[in-house]
Amino acid sequence: MSDTPAEPSEAPDFDDMTRDIAEVPAVEVIVTVAVNLMSAAAVKLGLTEEGEKHKDLDEARKLVHALAGLLDASATEISSFHAAPLRDGLKSLQLAFREASIVPDEPGQGPGEKYTGPVYG
């Protein structure tokens, strides 16, 4: 392993990265983050092909709660065109969490229900 600094061509170009993010509309950033949270939550809920291998309900709870908070905070900033499918996905994840839990949360106490209200199957 060499102690020499990375070649300039290997280093990230922060000016290009800043310029790229500056061109992305806020709604697109919010939706992208929401989709990433949804995907991570699905993995932690064991809803992927590998299922149980990555299942971790404690981690899933955090991700679903963060997703609900993001959607609640951004509801007036993104159109219903974007918000509706994200809310549907959130509800599906909340229901999946409820089904996966050995000891179910009380209604209104599940992940994200602070923002969405109780979720029933």
Short mmCIF file of N, CA and C in Angstrom, two decimals:
data_model
loop_
_atom_site.label_atom_id
_atom_site.label_comp_id
_atom_site.label_asym_id
_atom_site.label_seq_id
_atom_site.Cartn_x
_atom_site.Cartn_y
_atom_site.Cartn_z
N MET A 1 0.85 -1.17 0.00
CA MET A 1 0.00 0.00 0.00
C MET A 1 0.89 1.22 0.00
N SER A 2 0.61 2.17 -0.85
CA SER A 2 1.43 3.35 -1.04
C SER A 2 0.92 4.50 -0.18
N ASP A 3 1.87 5.33 0.30
CA ASP A 3 1.50 6.52 1.07
C ASP A 3 1.42 7.75 0.19
N THR A 4 1.49 7.58 -1.11
CA THR A 4 1.42 8.74 -2.00
C THR A 4 -0.02 9.17 -2.16
N PRO A 5 -0.24 10.47 -2.31
CA PRO A 5 -1.62 10.96 -2.48
C PRO A 5 -2.23 10.46 -3.78
N ALA A 6 -3.53 10.41 -3.82
CA ALA A 6 -4.25 9.95 -5.00
C ALA A 6 -4.01 10.90 -6.16
N GLU A 7 -3.98 10.34 -7.32
CA GLU A 7 -3.83 11.16 -8.52
C GLU A 7 -5.04 12.07 -8.64
N PRO A 8 -4.87 13.28 -9.19
CA PRO A 8 -6.01 14.19 -9.34
C PRO A 8 -7.18 13.58 -10.09
N SER A 9 -6.90 12.71 -11.06
CA SER A 9 -7.98 12.11 -11.83
C SER A 9 -8.79 11.12 -10.99
N GLU A 10 -8.22 10.61 -9.88
CA GLU A 10 -8.90 9.67 -9.02
C GLU A 10 -9.73 10.37 -7.94
N ALA A 11 -9.39 11.60 -7.62
CA ALA A 11 -10.08 12.32 -6.55
C ALA A 11 -11.45 12.80 -7.05
N PRO A 12 -12.43 12.85 -6.15
CA PRO A 12 -13.74 13.35 -6.57
C PRO A 12 -13.65 14.83 -6.93
N ASP A 13 -14.38 15.21 -7.93
CA ASP A 13 -14.41 16.61 -8.35
C ASP A 13 -15.61 17.27 -7.67
N PHE A 14 -15.35 17.93 -6.54
CA PHE A 14 -16.43 18.51 -5.75
C PHE A 14 -17.13 19.65 -6.48
N ASP A 15 -16.42 20.36 -7.34
CA ASP A 15 -17.08 21.41 -8.12
C ASP A 15 -18.14 20.81 -9.05
N ASP A 16 -17.80 19.69 -9.70
CA ASP A 16 -18.77 19.02 -10.57
C ASP A 16 -19.94 18.47 -9.76
N MET A 17 -19.64 17.89 -8.58
CA MET A 17 -20.70 17.34 -7.75
C MET A 17 -21.64 18.45 -7.28
N THR A 18 -21.10 19.59 -6.89
CA THR A 18 -21.92 20.72 -6.45
C THR A 18 -22.77 21.24 -7.59
N ARG A 19 -22.19 21.35 -8.74
CA ARG A 19 -22.93 21.83 -9.91
C ARG A 19 -24.04 20.85 -10.26
N ASP A 20 -23.77 19.55 -10.18
CA ASP A 20 -24.79 18.54 -10.48
C ASP A 20 -25.97 18.63 -9.51
N ILE A 21 -25.71 18.73 -8.22
CA ILE A 21 -26.79 18.78 -7.24
C ILE A 21 -27.55 20.09 -7.34
N ALA A 22 -26.90 21.14 -7.76
CA ALA A 22 -27.56 22.43 -7.91
C ALA A 22 -28.61 22.39 -9.01
N GLU A 23 -28.46 21.48 -9.94
CA GLU A 23 -29.39 21.39 -11.07
C GLU A 23 -30.59 20.49 -10.77
N VAL A 24 -30.58 19.81 -9.64
CA VAL A 24 -31.65 18.87 -9.31
C VAL A 24 -32.74 19.61 -8.53
N PRO A 25 -34.00 19.53 -9.00
CA PRO A 25 -35.10 20.17 -8.27
C PRO A 25 -35.28 19.54 -6.88
N ALA A 26 -35.70 20.35 -5.92
CA ALA A 26 -35.88 19.88 -4.55
C ALA A 26 -36.84 18.70 -4.47
N VAL A 27 -37.92 18.73 -5.25
CA VAL A 27 -38.88 17.62 -5.23
C VAL A 27 -38.20 16.31 -5.60
N GLU A 28 -37.31 16.36 -6.57
CA GLU A 28 -36.61 15.15 -6.99
C GLU A 28 -35.69 14.64 -5.88
N VAL A 29 -35.04 15.54 -5.17
CA VAL A 29 -34.17 15.13 -4.06
C VAL A 29 -35.02 14.47 -2.97
N ILE A 30 -36.14 15.09 -2.61
CA ILE A 30 -37.03 14.55 -1.58
C ILE A 30 -37.54 13.17 -1.97
N VAL A 31 -38.00 13.03 -3.19
CA VAL A 31 -38.54 11.73 -3.66
C VAL A 31 -37.43 10.68 -3.67
N THR A 32 -36.24 11.04 -4.10
CA THR A 32 -35.12 10.10 -4.14
C THR A 32 -34.77 9.62 -2.74
N VAL A 33 -34.71 10.53 -1.80
CA VAL A 33 -34.42 10.15 -0.41
C VAL A 33 -35.52 9.24 0.12
N ALA A 34 -36.78 9.58 -0.16
CA ALA A 34 -37.90 8.76 0.29
C ALA A 34 -37.81 7.34 -0.28
N VAL A 35 -37.51 7.23 -1.56
CA VAL A 35 -37.40 5.91 -2.20
C VAL A 35 -36.24 5.12 -1.60
N ASN A 36 -35.14 5.79 -1.30
CA ASN A 36 -34.01 5.11 -0.67
C ASN A 36 -34.38 4.61 0.73
N LEU A 37 -35.11 5.42 1.50
CA LEU A 37 -35.57 4.99 2.81
C LEU A 37 -36.52 3.80 2.68
N MET A 38 -37.41 3.85 1.70
CA MET A 38 -38.35 2.74 1.48
C MET A 38 -37.60 1.45 1.13
N SER A 39 -36.64 1.57 0.26
CA SER A 39 -35.88 0.38 -0.15
C SER A 39 -35.11 -0.22 1.01
N ALA A 40 -34.47 0.63 1.79
CA ALA A 40 -33.71 0.15 2.95
C ALA A 40 -34.64 -0.49 3.97
N ALA A 41 -35.81 0.11 4.19
CA ALA A 41 -36.78 -0.45 5.14
C ALA A 41 -37.27 -1.82 4.66
N ALA A 42 -37.52 -1.95 3.37
CA ALA A 42 -37.98 -3.23 2.81
C ALA A 42 -36.93 -4.32 3.04
N VAL A 43 -35.68 -3.98 2.86
CA VAL A 43 -34.60 -4.94 3.11
C VAL A 43 -34.59 -5.35 4.58
N LYS A 44 -34.67 -4.37 5.47
CA LYS A 44 -34.61 -4.65 6.91
C LYS A 44 -35.86 -5.37 7.41
N LEU A 45 -36.96 -5.26 6.66
CA LEU A 45 -38.18 -6.00 7.00
C LEU A 45 -38.16 -7.43 6.45
N GLY A 46 -37.12 -7.75 5.67
CA GLY A 46 -37.02 -9.09 5.10
C GLY A 46 -37.90 -9.29 3.89
N LEU A 47 -38.22 -8.21 3.18
CA LEU A 47 -39.13 -8.29 2.04
C LEU A 47 -38.43 -8.49 0.71
N THR A 48 -37.14 -8.74 0.73
CA THR A 48 -36.39 -8.94 -0.50
C THR A 48 -36.20 -10.44 -0.75
N GLU A 49 -35.57 -10.78 -1.86
CA GLU A 49 -35.35 -12.19 -2.21
C GLU A 49 -34.59 -12.94 -1.12
N GLU A 50 -33.62 -12.27 -0.49
CA GLU A 50 -32.82 -12.93 0.53
C GLU A 50 -33.52 -12.94 1.88
N GLY A 51 -34.66 -12.28 1.98
CA GLY A 51 -35.53 -12.32 3.14
C GLY A 51 -34.87 -12.19 4.49
N GLU A 52 -34.87 -13.29 5.20
CA GLU A 52 -34.42 -13.31 6.59
C GLU A 52 -32.96 -12.93 6.79
N LYS A 53 -32.16 -13.04 5.76
CA LYS A 53 -30.72 -12.78 5.89
C LYS A 53 -30.44 -11.37 6.41
N HIS A 54 -31.21 -10.39 5.97
CA HIS A 54 -30.96 -9.00 6.35
C HIS A 54 -32.04 -8.43 7.27
N LYS A 55 -32.95 -9.27 7.71
CA LYS A 55 -34.07 -8.81 8.53
C LYS A 55 -33.58 -8.27 9.88
N ASP A 56 -34.01 -7.06 10.20
CA ASP A 56 -33.65 -6.42 11.46
C ASP A 56 -34.76 -5.41 11.77
N LEU A 57 -35.71 -5.81 12.61
CA LEU A 57 -36.87 -4.97 12.86
C LEU A 57 -36.53 -3.68 13.59
N ASP A 58 -35.49 -3.68 14.40
CA ASP A 58 -35.09 -2.44 15.07
C ASP A 58 -34.63 -1.41 14.03
N GLU A 59 -33.84 -1.86 13.09
CA GLU A 59 -33.38 -0.97 12.01
C GLU A 59 -34.56 -0.56 11.12
N ALA A 60 -35.44 -1.49 10.83
CA ALA A 60 -36.61 -1.20 9.99
C ALA A 60 -37.48 -0.14 10.64
N ARG A 61 -37.68 -0.24 11.95
CA ARG A 61 -38.49 0.75 12.68
C ARG A 61 -37.92 2.15 12.48
N LYS A 62 -36.64 2.30 12.60
CA LYS A 62 -35.99 3.61 12.44
C LYS A 62 -36.19 4.16 11.03
N LEU A 63 -36.03 3.31 10.04
CA LEU A 63 -36.16 3.73 8.65
C LEU A 63 -37.60 4.12 8.31
N VAL A 64 -38.57 3.32 8.77
CA VAL A 64 -39.97 3.63 8.50
C VAL A 64 -40.37 4.91 9.21
N HIS A 65 -39.89 5.09 10.42
CA HIS A 65 -40.19 6.31 11.17
C HIS A 65 -39.60 7.54 10.46
N ALA A 66 -38.37 7.43 9.99
CA ALA A 66 -37.74 8.53 9.26
C ALA A 66 -38.49 8.85 7.97
N LEU A 67 -38.92 7.82 7.27
CA LEU A 67 -39.69 8.00 6.04
C LEU A 67 -40.99 8.75 6.34
N ALA A 68 -41.70 8.33 7.38
CA ALA A 68 -42.96 8.98 7.75
C ALA A 68 -42.72 10.45 8.10
N GLY A 69 -41.65 10.72 8.83
CA GLY A 69 -41.33 12.11 9.18
C GLY A 69 -41.02 12.95 7.96
N LEU A 70 -40.25 12.38 7.03
CA LEU A 70 -39.92 13.10 5.80
C LEU A 70 -41.19 13.40 5.00
N LEU A 71 -42.06 12.41 4.85
CA LEU A 71 -43.29 12.62 4.08
C LEU A 71 -44.22 13.61 4.77
N ASP A 72 -44.28 13.55 6.08
CA ASP A 72 -45.11 14.51 6.82
C ASP A 72 -44.57 15.93 6.64
N ALA A 73 -43.27 16.08 6.76
CA ALA A 73 -42.65 17.41 6.65
C ALA A 73 -42.71 17.98 5.23
N SER A 74 -42.70 17.10 4.24
CA SER A 74 -42.65 17.58 2.85
C SER A 74 -44.00 17.55 2.15
N ALA A 75 -45.04 17.18 2.84
CA ALA A 75 -46.36 17.01 2.21
C ALA A 75 -46.81 18.27 1.47
N THR A 76 -46.56 19.43 2.03
CA THR A 76 -47.00 20.66 1.36
C THR A 76 -46.00 21.12 0.29
N GLU A 77 -44.85 20.48 0.24
CA GLU A 77 -43.81 20.90 -0.70
C GLU A 77 -43.79 20.08 -1.98
N ILE A 78 -44.31 18.86 -1.91
CA ILE A 78 -44.35 18.02 -3.12
C ILE A 78 -45.81 17.82 -3.50
N SER A 79 -46.05 17.66 -4.76
CA SER A 79 -47.43 17.51 -5.24
C SER A 79 -48.00 16.16 -4.83
N SER A 80 -49.32 16.06 -4.88
CA SER A 80 -49.96 14.79 -4.56
C SER A 80 -49.57 13.72 -5.58
N PHE A 81 -49.18 14.15 -6.78
CA PHE A 81 -48.69 13.22 -7.80
C PHE A 81 -47.51 12.42 -7.25
N HIS A 82 -46.62 13.10 -6.52
CA HIS A 82 -45.46 12.44 -5.92
C HIS A 82 -45.79 11.84 -4.56
N ALA A 83 -46.60 12.56 -3.78
CA ALA A 83 -46.84 12.16 -2.40
C ALA A 83 -47.71 10.91 -2.28
N ALA A 84 -48.72 10.77 -3.11
CA ALA A 84 -49.67 9.65 -2.98
C ALA A 84 -48.99 8.29 -3.06
N PRO A 85 -48.16 8.02 -4.07
CA PRO A 85 -47.53 6.69 -4.10
C PRO A 85 -46.54 6.48 -2.95
N LEU A 86 -45.92 7.57 -2.50
CA LEU A 86 -45.00 7.44 -1.37
C LEU A 86 -45.76 7.11 -0.09
N ARG A 87 -46.91 7.73 0.10
CA ARG A 87 -47.75 7.43 1.27
C ARG A 87 -48.25 5.98 1.20
N ASP A 88 -48.62 5.52 0.01
CA ASP A 88 -49.05 4.12 -0.15
C ASP A 88 -47.92 3.16 0.22
N GLY A 89 -46.72 3.47 -0.25
CA GLY A 89 -45.56 2.64 0.07
C GLY A 89 -45.27 2.64 1.57
N LEU A 90 -45.39 3.80 2.19
CA LEU A 90 -45.18 3.90 3.64
C LEU A 90 -46.19 3.02 4.37
N LYS A 91 -47.45 3.10 3.99
CA LYS A 91 -48.47 2.30 4.66
C LYS A 91 -48.18 0.80 4.49
N SER A 92 -47.75 0.41 3.31
CA SER A 92 -47.39 -1.00 3.07
C SER A 92 -46.26 -1.44 3.99
N LEU A 93 -45.27 -0.58 4.16
CA LEU A 93 -44.15 -0.90 5.05
C LEU A 93 -44.61 -0.97 6.50
N GLN A 94 -45.49 -0.05 6.89
CA GLN A 94 -46.00 -0.07 8.26
C GLN A 94 -46.79 -1.36 8.52
N LEU A 95 -47.59 -1.78 7.56
CA LEU A 95 -48.34 -3.02 7.70
C LEU A 95 -47.41 -4.23 7.75
N ALA A 96 -46.38 -4.22 6.91
CA ALA A 96 -45.41 -5.31 6.90
C ALA A 96 -44.68 -5.38 8.24
N PHE A 97 -44.38 -4.23 8.81
CA PHE A 97 -43.73 -4.20 10.13
C PHE A 97 -44.64 -4.83 11.17
N ARG A 98 -45.92 -4.45 11.13
CA ARG A 98 -46.90 -4.99 12.08
C ARG A 98 -46.97 -6.53 11.96
N GLU A 99 -47.00 -7.02 10.73
CA GLU A 99 -47.07 -8.47 10.51
C GLU A 99 -45.81 -9.18 10.97
N ALA A 100 -44.66 -8.54 10.82
CA ALA A 100 -43.39 -9.16 11.17
C ALA A 100 -43.10 -9.13 12.67
N SER A 101 -43.77 -8.25 13.40
CA SER A 101 -43.51 -8.10 14.83
C SER A 101 -44.11 -9.25 15.63
N ILE A 102 -43.31 -9.82 16.49
CA ILE A 102 -43.79 -10.89 17.36
C ILE A 102 -44.75 -10.30 18.40
N VAL A 103 -44.38 -9.15 18.95
CA VAL A 103 -45.23 -8.44 19.90
C VAL A 103 -45.65 -7.14 19.23
N PRO A 104 -46.87 -7.09 18.71
CA PRO A 104 -47.31 -5.90 17.97
C PRO A 104 -47.38 -4.65 18.85
N ASP A 105 -47.07 -3.51 18.23
CA ASP A 105 -47.21 -2.22 18.91
C ASP A 105 -48.69 -1.92 19.10
N GLU A 106 -48.99 -1.12 20.10
CA GLU A 106 -50.35 -0.63 20.28
C GLU A 106 -50.70 0.25 19.08
N PRO A 107 -51.97 0.33 18.69
CA PRO A 107 -52.34 1.23 17.58
C PRO A 107 -51.85 2.66 17.86
N GLY A 108 -51.21 3.22 16.87
CA GLY A 108 -50.66 4.57 16.99
C GLY A 108 -49.24 4.61 17.51
N GLN A 109 -48.70 3.45 17.92
CA GLN A 109 -47.35 3.40 18.48
C GLN A 109 -46.34 2.74 17.53
N GLY A 110 -46.79 2.28 16.38
CA GLY A 110 -45.91 1.63 15.42
C GLY A 110 -45.00 2.65 14.76
N PRO A 111 -44.05 2.18 13.97
CA PRO A 111 -43.11 3.10 13.32
C PRO A 111 -43.83 4.08 12.40
N GLY A 112 -43.58 5.35 12.62
CA GLY A 112 -44.14 6.40 11.79
C GLY A 112 -45.57 6.78 12.11
N GLU A 113 -46.22 6.02 12.99
CA GLU A 113 -47.62 6.30 13.29
C GLU A 113 -47.80 7.61 14.06
N LYS A 114 -46.72 8.12 14.61
CA LYS A 114 -46.74 9.45 15.23
C LYS A 114 -47.15 10.49 14.18
N TYR A 115 -46.76 10.23 12.94
CA TYR A 115 -47.03 11.16 11.84
C TYR A 115 -48.27 10.79 11.03
N THR A 116 -48.54 9.48 10.92
CA THR A 116 -49.63 9.04 10.04
C THR A 116 -50.91 8.69 10.77
N GLY A 117 -50.82 8.52 12.07
CA GLY A 117 -51.94 7.98 12.82
C GLY A 117 -51.89 6.47 12.75
N PRO A 118 -52.76 5.79 13.50
CA PRO A 118 -52.75 4.33 13.53
C PRO A 118 -52.95 3.73 12.14
N VAL A 119 -52.25 2.63 11.90
CA VAL A 119 -52.35 1.92 10.64
C VAL A 119 -52.96 0.55 10.93
N TYR A 120 -54.03 0.24 10.24
CA TYR A 120 -54.72 -1.04 10.42
C TYR A 120 -54.68 -1.81 9.11
N GLY A 121 -54.59 -3.14 9.20
CA GLY A 121 -54.51 -3.98 8.02
C GLY A 121 -55.79 -4.21 7.32
#
